[in-house]
CSV table of C-alpha atoms in Angstrom, one decimal:
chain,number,residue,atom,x,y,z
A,1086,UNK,CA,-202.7,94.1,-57.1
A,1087,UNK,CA,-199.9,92.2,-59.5
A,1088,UNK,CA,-200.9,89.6,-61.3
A,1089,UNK,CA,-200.3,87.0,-59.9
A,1090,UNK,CA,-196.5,86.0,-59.7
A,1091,UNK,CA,-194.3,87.2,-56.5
A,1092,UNK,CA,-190.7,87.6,-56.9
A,1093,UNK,CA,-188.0,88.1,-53.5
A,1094,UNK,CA,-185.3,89.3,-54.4
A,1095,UNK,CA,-182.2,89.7,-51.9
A,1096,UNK,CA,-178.4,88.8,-51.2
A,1097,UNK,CA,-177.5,85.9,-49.2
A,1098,UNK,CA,-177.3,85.6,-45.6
A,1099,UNK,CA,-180.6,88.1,-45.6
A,1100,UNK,CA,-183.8,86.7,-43.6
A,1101,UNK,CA,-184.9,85.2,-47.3
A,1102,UNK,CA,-185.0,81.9,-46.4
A,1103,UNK,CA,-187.0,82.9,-43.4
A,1104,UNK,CA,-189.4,85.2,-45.8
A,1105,UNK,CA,-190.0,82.2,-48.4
A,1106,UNK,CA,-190.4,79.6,-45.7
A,1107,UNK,CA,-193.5,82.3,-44.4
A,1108,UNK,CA,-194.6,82.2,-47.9
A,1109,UNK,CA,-194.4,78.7,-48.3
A,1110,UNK,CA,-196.7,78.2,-44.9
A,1111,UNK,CA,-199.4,80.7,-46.7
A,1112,UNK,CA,-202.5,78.6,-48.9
A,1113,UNK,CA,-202.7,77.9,-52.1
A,1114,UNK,CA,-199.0,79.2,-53.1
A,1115,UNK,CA,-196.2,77.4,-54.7
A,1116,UNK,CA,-192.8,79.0,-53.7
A,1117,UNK,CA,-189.7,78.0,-55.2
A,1118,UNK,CA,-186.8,78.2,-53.0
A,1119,UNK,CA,-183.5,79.7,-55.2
A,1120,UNK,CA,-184.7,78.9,-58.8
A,1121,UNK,CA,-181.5,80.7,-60.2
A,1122,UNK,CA,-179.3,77.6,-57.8
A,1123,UNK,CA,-176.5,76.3,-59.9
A,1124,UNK,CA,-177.3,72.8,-58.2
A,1125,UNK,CA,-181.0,73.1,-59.9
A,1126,UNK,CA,-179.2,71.4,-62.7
A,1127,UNK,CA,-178.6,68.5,-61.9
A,1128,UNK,CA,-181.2,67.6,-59.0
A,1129,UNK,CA,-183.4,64.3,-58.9
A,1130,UNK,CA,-186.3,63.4,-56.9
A,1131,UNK,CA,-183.4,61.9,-54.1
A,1132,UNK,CA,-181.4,64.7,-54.2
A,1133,UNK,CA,-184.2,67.3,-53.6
A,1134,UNK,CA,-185.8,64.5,-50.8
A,1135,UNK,CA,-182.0,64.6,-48.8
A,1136,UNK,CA,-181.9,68.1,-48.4
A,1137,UNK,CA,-183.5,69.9,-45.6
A,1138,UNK,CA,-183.1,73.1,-43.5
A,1139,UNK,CA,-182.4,70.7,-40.8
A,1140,UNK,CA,-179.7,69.1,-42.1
A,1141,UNK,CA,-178.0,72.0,-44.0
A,1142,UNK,CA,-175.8,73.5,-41.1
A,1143,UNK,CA,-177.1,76.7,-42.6
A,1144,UNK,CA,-179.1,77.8,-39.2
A,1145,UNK,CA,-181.8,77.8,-42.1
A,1146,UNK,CA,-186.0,77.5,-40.3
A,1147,UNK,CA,-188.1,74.7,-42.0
A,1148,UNK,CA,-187.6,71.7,-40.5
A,1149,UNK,CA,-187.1,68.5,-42.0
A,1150,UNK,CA,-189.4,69.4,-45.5
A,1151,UNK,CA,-187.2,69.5,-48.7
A,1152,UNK,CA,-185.7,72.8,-49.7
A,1153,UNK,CA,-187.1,72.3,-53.1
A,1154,UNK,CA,-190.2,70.6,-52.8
A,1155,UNK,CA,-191.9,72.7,-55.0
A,1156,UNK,CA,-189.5,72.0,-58.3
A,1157,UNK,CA,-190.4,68.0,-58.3
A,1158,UNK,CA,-193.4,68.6,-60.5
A,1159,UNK,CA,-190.6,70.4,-63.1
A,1160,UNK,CA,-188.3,68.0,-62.9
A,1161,UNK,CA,-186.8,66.6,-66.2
A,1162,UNK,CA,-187.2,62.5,-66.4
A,1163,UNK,CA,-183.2,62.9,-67.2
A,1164,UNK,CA,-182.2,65.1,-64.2
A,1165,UNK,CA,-182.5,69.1,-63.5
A,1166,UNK,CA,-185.4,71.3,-63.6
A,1167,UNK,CA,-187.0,71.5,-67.0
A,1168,UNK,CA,-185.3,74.3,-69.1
A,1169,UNK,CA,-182.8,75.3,-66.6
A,1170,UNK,CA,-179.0,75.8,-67.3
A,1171,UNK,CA,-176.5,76.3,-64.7
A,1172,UNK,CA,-175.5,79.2,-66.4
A,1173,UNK,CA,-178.6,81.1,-65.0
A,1174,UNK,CA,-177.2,81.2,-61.5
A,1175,UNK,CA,-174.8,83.9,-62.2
A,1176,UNK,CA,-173.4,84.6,-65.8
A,1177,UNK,CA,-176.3,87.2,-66.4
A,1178,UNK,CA,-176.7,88.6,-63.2
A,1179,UNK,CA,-176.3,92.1,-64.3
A,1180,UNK,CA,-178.8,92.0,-66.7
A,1181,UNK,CA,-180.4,95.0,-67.9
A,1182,UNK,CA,-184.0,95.4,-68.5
A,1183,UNK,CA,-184.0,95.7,-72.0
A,1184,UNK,CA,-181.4,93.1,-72.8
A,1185,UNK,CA,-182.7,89.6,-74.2
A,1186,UNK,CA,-182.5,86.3,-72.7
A,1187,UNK,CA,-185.1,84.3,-74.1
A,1188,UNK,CA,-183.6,81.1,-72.6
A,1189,UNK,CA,-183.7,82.5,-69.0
A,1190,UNK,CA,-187.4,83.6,-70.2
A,1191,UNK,CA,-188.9,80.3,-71.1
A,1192,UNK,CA,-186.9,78.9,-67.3
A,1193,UNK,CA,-188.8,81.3,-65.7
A,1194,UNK,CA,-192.4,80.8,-67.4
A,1195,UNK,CA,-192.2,77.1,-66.9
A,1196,UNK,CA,-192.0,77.8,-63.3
A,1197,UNK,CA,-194.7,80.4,-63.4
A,1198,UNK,CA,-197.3,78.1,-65.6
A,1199,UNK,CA,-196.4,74.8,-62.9
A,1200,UNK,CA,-197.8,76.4,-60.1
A,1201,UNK,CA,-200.7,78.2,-62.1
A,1202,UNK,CA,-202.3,75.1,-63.5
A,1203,UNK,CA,-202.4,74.1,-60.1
A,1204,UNK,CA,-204.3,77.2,-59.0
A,1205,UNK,CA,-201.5,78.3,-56.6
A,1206,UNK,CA,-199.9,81.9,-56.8
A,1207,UNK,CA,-195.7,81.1,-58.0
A,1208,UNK,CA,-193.7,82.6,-55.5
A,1209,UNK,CA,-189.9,83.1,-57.0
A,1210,UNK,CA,-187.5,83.6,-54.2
A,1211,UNK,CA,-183.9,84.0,-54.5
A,1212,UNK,CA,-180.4,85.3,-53.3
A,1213,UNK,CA,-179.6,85.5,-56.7
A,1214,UNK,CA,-182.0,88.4,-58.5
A,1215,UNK,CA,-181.3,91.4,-57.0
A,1216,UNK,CA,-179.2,92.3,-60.7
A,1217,UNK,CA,-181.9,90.9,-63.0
A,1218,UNK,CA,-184.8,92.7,-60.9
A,1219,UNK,CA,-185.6,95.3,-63.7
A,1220,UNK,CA,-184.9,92.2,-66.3
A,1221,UNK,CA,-187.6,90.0,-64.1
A,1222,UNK,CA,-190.4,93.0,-64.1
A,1223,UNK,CA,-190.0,93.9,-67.7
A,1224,UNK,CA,-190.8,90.4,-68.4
A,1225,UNK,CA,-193.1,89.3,-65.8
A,1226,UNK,CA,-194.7,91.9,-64.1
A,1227,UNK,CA,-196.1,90.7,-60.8
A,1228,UNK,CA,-195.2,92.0,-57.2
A,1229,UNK,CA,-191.5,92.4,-56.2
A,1230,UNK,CA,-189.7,92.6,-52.8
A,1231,UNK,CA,-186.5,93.4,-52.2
A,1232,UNK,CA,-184.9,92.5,-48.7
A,1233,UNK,CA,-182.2,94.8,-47.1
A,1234,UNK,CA,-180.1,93.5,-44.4
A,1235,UNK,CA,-177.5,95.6,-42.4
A,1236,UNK,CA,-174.2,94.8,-44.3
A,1237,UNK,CA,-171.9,94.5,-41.3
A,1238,UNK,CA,-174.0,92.0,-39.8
A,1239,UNK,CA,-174.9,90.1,-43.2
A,1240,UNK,CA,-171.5,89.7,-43.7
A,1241,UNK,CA,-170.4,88.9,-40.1
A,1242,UNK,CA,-173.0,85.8,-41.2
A,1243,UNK,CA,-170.7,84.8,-44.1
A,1244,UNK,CA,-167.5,85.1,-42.6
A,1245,UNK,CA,-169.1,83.2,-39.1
A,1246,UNK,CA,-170.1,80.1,-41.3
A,1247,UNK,CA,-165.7,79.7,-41.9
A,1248,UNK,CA,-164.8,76.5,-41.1
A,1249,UNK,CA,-160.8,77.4,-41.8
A,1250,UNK,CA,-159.4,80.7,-42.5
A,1251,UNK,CA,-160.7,80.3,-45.9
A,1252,UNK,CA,-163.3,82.4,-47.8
A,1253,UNK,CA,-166.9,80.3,-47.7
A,1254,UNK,CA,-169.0,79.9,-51.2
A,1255,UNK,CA,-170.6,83.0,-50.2
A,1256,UNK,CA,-167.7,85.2,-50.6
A,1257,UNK,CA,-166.2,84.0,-53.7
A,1258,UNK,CA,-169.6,84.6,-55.2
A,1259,UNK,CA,-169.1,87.7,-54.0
A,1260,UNK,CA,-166.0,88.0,-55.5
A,1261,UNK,CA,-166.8,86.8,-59.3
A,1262,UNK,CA,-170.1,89.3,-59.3
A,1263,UNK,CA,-167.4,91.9,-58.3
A,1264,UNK,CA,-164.9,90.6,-61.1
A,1265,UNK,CA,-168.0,90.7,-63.7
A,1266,UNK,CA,-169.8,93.9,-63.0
A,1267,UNK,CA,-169.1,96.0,-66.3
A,1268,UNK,CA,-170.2,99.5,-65.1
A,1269,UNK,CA,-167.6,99.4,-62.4
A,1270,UNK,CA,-165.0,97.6,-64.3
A,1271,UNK,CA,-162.3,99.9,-62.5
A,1272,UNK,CA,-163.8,100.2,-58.9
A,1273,UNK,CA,-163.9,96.4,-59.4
A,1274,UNK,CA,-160.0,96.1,-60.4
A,1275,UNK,CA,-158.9,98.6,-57.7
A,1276,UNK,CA,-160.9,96.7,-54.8
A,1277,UNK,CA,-159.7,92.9,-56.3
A,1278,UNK,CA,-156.1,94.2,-57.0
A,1279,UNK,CA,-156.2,93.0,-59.9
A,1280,UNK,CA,-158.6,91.8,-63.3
A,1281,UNK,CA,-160.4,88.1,-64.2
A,1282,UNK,CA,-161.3,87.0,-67.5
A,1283,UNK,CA,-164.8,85.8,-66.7
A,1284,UNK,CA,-164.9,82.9,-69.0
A,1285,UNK,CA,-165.6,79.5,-68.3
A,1286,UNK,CA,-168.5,77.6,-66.1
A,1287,UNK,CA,-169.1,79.2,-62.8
A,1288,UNK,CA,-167.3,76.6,-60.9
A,1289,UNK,CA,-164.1,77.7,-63.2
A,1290,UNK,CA,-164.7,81.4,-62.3
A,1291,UNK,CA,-165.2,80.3,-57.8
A,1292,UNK,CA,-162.1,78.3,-58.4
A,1293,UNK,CA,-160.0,81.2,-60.0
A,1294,UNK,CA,-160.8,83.4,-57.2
A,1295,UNK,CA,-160.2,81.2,-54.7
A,1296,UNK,CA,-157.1,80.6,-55.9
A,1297,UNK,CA,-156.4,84.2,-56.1
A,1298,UNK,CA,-157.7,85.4,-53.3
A,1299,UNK,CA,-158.0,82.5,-50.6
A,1300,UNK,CA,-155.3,84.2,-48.5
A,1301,UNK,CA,-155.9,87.9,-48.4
A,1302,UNK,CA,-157.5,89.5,-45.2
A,1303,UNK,CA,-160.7,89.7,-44.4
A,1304,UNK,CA,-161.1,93.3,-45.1
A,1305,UNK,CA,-160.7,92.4,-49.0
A,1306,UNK,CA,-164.1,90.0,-48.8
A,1307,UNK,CA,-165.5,92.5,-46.8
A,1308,UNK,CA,-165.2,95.2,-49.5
A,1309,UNK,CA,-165.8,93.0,-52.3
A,1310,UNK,CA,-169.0,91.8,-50.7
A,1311,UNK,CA,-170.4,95.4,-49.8
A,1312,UNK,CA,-169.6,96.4,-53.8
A,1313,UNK,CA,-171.8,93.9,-55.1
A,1314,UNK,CA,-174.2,94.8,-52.0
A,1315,UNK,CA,-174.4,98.1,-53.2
A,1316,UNK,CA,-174.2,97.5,-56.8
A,1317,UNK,CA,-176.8,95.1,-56.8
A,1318,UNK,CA,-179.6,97.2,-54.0
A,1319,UNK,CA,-179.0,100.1,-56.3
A,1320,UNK,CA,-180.1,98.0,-59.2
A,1321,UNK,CA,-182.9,96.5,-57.5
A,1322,UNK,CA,-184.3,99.3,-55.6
A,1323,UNK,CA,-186.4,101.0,-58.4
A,1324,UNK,CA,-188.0,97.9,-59.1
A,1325,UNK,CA,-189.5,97.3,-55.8
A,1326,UNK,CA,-193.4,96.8,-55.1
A,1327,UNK,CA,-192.0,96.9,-51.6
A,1328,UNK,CA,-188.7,97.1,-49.5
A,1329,UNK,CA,-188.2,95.0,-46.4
A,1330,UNK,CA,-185.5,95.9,-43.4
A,1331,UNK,CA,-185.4,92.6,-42.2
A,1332,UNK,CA,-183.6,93.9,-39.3
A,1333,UNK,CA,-186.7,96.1,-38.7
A,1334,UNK,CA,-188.8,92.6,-38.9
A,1335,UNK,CA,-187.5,91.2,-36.5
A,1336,UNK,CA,-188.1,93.4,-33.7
A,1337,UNK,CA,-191.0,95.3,-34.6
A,1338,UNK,CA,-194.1,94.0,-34.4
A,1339,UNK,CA,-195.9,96.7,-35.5
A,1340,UNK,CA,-193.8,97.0,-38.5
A,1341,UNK,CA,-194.2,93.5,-39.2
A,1342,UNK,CA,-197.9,93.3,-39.2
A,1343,UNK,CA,-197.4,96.5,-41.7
A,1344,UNK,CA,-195.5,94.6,-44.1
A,1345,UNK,CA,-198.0,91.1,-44.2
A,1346,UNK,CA,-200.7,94.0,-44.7
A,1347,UNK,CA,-198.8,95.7,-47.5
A,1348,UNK,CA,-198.3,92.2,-48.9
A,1349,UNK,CA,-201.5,90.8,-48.9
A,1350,UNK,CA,-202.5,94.1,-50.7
A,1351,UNK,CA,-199.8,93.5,-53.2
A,1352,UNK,CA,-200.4,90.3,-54.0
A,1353,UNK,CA,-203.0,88.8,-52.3
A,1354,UNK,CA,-201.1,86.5,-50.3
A,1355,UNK,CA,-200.8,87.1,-46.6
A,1356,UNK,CA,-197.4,85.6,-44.7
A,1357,UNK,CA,-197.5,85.6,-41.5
A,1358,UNK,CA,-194.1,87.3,-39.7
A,1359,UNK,CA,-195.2,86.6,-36.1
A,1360,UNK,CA,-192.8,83.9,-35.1
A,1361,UNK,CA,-189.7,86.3,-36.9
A,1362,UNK,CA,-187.0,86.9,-34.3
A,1363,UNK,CA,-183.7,88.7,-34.3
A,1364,UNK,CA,-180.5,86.6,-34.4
A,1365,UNK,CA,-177.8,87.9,-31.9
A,1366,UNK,CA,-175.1,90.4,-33.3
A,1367,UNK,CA,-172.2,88.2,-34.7
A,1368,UNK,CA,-169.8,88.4,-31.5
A,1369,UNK,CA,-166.8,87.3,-33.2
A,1370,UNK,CA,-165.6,89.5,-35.5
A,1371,UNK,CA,-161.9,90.3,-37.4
A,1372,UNK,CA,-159.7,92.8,-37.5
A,1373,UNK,CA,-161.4,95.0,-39.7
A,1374,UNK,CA,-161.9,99.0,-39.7
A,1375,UNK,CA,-165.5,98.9,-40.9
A,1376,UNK,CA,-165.3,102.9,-41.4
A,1377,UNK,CA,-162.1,102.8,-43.5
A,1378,UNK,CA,-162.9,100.0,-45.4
A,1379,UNK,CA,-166.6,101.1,-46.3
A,1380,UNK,CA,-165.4,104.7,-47.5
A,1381,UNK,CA,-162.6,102.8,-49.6
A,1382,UNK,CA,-165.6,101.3,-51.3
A,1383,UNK,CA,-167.8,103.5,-51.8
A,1384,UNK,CA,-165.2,106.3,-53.2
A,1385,UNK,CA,-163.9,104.0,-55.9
A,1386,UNK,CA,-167.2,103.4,-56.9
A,1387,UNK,CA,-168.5,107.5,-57.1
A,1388,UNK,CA,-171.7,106.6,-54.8
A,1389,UNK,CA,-171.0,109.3,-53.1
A,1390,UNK,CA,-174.6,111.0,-54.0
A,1391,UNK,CA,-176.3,107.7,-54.6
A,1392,UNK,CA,-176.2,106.5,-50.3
A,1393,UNK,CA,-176.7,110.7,-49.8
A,1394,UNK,CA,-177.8,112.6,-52.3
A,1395,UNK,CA,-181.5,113.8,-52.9
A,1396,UNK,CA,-182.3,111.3,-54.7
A,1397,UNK,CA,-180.8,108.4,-52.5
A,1398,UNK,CA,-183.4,105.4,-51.0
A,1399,UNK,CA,-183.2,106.1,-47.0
A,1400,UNK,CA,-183.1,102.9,-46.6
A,1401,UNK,CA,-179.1,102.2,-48.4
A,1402,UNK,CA,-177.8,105.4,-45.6
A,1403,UNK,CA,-179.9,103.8,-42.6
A,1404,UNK,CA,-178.1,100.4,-43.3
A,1405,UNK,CA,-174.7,101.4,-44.1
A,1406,UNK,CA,-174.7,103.9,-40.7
A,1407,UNK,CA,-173.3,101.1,-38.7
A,1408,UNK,CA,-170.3,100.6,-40.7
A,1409,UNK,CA,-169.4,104.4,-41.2
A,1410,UNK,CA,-169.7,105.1,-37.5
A,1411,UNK,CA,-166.7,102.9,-37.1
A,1412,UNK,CA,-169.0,101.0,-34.4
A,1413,UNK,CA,-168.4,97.6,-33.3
A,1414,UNK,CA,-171.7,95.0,-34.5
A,1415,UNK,CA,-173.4,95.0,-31.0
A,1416,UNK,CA,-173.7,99.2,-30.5
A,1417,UNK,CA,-174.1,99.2,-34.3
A,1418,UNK,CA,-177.1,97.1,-33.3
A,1419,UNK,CA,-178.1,99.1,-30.5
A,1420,UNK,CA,-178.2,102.4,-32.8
A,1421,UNK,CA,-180.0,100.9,-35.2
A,1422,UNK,CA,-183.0,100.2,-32.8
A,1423,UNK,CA,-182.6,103.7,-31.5
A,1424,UNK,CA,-182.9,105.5,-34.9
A,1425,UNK,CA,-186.2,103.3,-35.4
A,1426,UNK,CA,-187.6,104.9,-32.3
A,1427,UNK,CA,-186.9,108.2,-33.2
A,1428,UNK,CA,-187.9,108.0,-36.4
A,1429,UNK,CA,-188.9,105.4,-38.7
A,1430,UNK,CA,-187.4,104.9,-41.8
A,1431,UNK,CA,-185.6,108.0,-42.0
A,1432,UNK,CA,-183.4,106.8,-39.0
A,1433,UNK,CA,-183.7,109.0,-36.8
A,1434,UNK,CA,-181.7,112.0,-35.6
A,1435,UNK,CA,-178.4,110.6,-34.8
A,1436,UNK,CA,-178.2,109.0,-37.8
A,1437,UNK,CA,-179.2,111.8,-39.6
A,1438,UNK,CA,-176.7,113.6,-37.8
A,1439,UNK,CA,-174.5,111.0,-39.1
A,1440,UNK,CA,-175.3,111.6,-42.9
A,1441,UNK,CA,-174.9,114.8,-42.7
A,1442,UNK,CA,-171.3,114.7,-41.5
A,1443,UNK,CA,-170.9,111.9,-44.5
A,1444,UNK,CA,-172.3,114.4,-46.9
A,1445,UNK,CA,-169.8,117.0,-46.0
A,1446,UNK,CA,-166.9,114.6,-46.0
């Protein structure tokens, strides 16, 4: 059992707003919906009242309740949530365990002490952890649960939510993690095509790769987004109380009931994953050679041994199959399920036929 404090962590466009929303639902907990938000510092009691999964256009569950609910009792009489600085969202989201932040620290324990005083267990979920896990349980302890997500398809939900032939917020996030990670400074130069300085306020650093990058193809955002994906799982991963396929969620109910069990045992809170259903494979998709594109990635990196090597979480293989068989999303779907069948979390045997082929290329 942790003690007490439960942190998500995942990427966006992953089942987490789904997974807090269940949390949300359980007694007696207080679950914070992206405490490392940018917008965080600057909300009022309005703001936080106007925003609702219903009116978000993000296909988001939860109705018409506020988003962030749960931060009105740490709201500062001046605006923003009480010892929060914008900077949080994503200047220090490579963090390493040992590093200091004491700033972050005292952010995090205000949350933590607001929902304790109140007898309710703090739930901290958020798209934008998965770098700082380590940094999170050095600190804090508690029960931590990372959320996988096929990449193809999590991606597919970025690039669906396009409302021009322009990348979405998503992406250029994805593309200033990418400019900022330090251990694969050159990976991260040879995908971009080029270097950014990293200074400034966030909104500087989305603005300068917008600029920069607002007309390349979609294959570029693709492999900028599955570098930070695996960057940032590889970083997380060790951390983990527990590891979700929220693809697996979805369509398992056997699995699912696993998970709430595991949970509860974790942390003494039990969500309940009944209602979770599968969204449809993406059916519009561009022009990209998934295959090609992923390898490009993944050599320029040297992860070679870290998706297949001994040592290797099944579950980074099992997610990136789809994209290495060159499938299109739907049969990529369709093996998925398969390998489940055959054999749990290992995949199954044609995806372990798969890897094995991968590990002799």
């Amino acid at each position: 059992m942790s003690n007490g404090v439960v942190f998500v962590h995942s990427g966006w466009r992953c089942s987490s707003t789904y997974i807090w929303h269940r949390f949300r639902a359980a007694p007696n907990v207080r679950a914070y919906y992206e405490p490392w938000h940018e917008q965080l510092a600057g909300v009022t009691a309005e703001t936080i009242r106007a925003e609702t999964p219903a009116n978000s256009g993000l296909r988001h569950p939860g109705g018409s309740e506020p988003y962030l609910k749960e931060f009105e009792v740490v709201l500062d009489e001046n605006g923003g949530v009480q010892r929060f600085d914008a900077s949080f969202a994503l200047d220090r989201f490579w963090i390493e365990p040992e590093a200091s932040d004491l700033a972050q620290q005292a952010y995090v324990e205000r949350l933590i002490e607001a929902a304790r005083i109140r007898g309710e267990t703090p739930v901290l979920a958020c798209c934008r952890t998965l770098g700082r896990a380590g940094w999170l349980k050095k600190r804090f302890g508690g029960f931590h649960i990372v959320l996988v997500r096929d990449p193809v398809q999590q991606w597919l939900s970025f690039y669906s939510l396009r409302r021009r032939p322009r990348p979405t917020y998503f992406e250029l996030c994805h593309y200033v993690l990418l400019s900022e990670m330090a251990v694969w400074r050159d990976a991260a130069r040879q995908i971009l095509g080029r270097a950014f300085d990293g200074s400034g306020a966030l909104s500087q650093r989305l603005a300068a790769v917008r600029r920069a990058l607002k007309r390349r193809p979609a294959t570029l955002s693709f492999q900028a987004f599955l570098a930070v994906w695996l960057a940032s799982h590889l970083k997380a991963l060790p951390y983990a109380d527990l590891v979700i396929d929220v693809d697996r969620l979805a369509r398992d109910q056997a699995y699912a009931r696993e998970i709430e069990a595991a949970i509860a045992a974790g942390c003494g809170v039990r969500p309940d994953f009944s209602d979770c259903r599968a969204p449809a494979p993406h059916g519009v998709a561009p022009p990209i050679e998934w295959r090609k594109a992923a390898r490009a990635v993944v050599d320029a990196m040297g992860l070679h041994e870290a998706i297949v090597g001994v040592d290797a979480h099944p579950i980074l293989f099992r997610k990136l199959a789809p994209a290495f068989a060159a499938l299109p999303p739907a049969r990529a779907g369709v093996l998925a399920r398969v390998g489940e069948m055959l054999a749990g979390v290992a995949g199954g045997a044609a995806l372990a036929r798969l890897q094995t082929k991968f590990r002799r290329a």
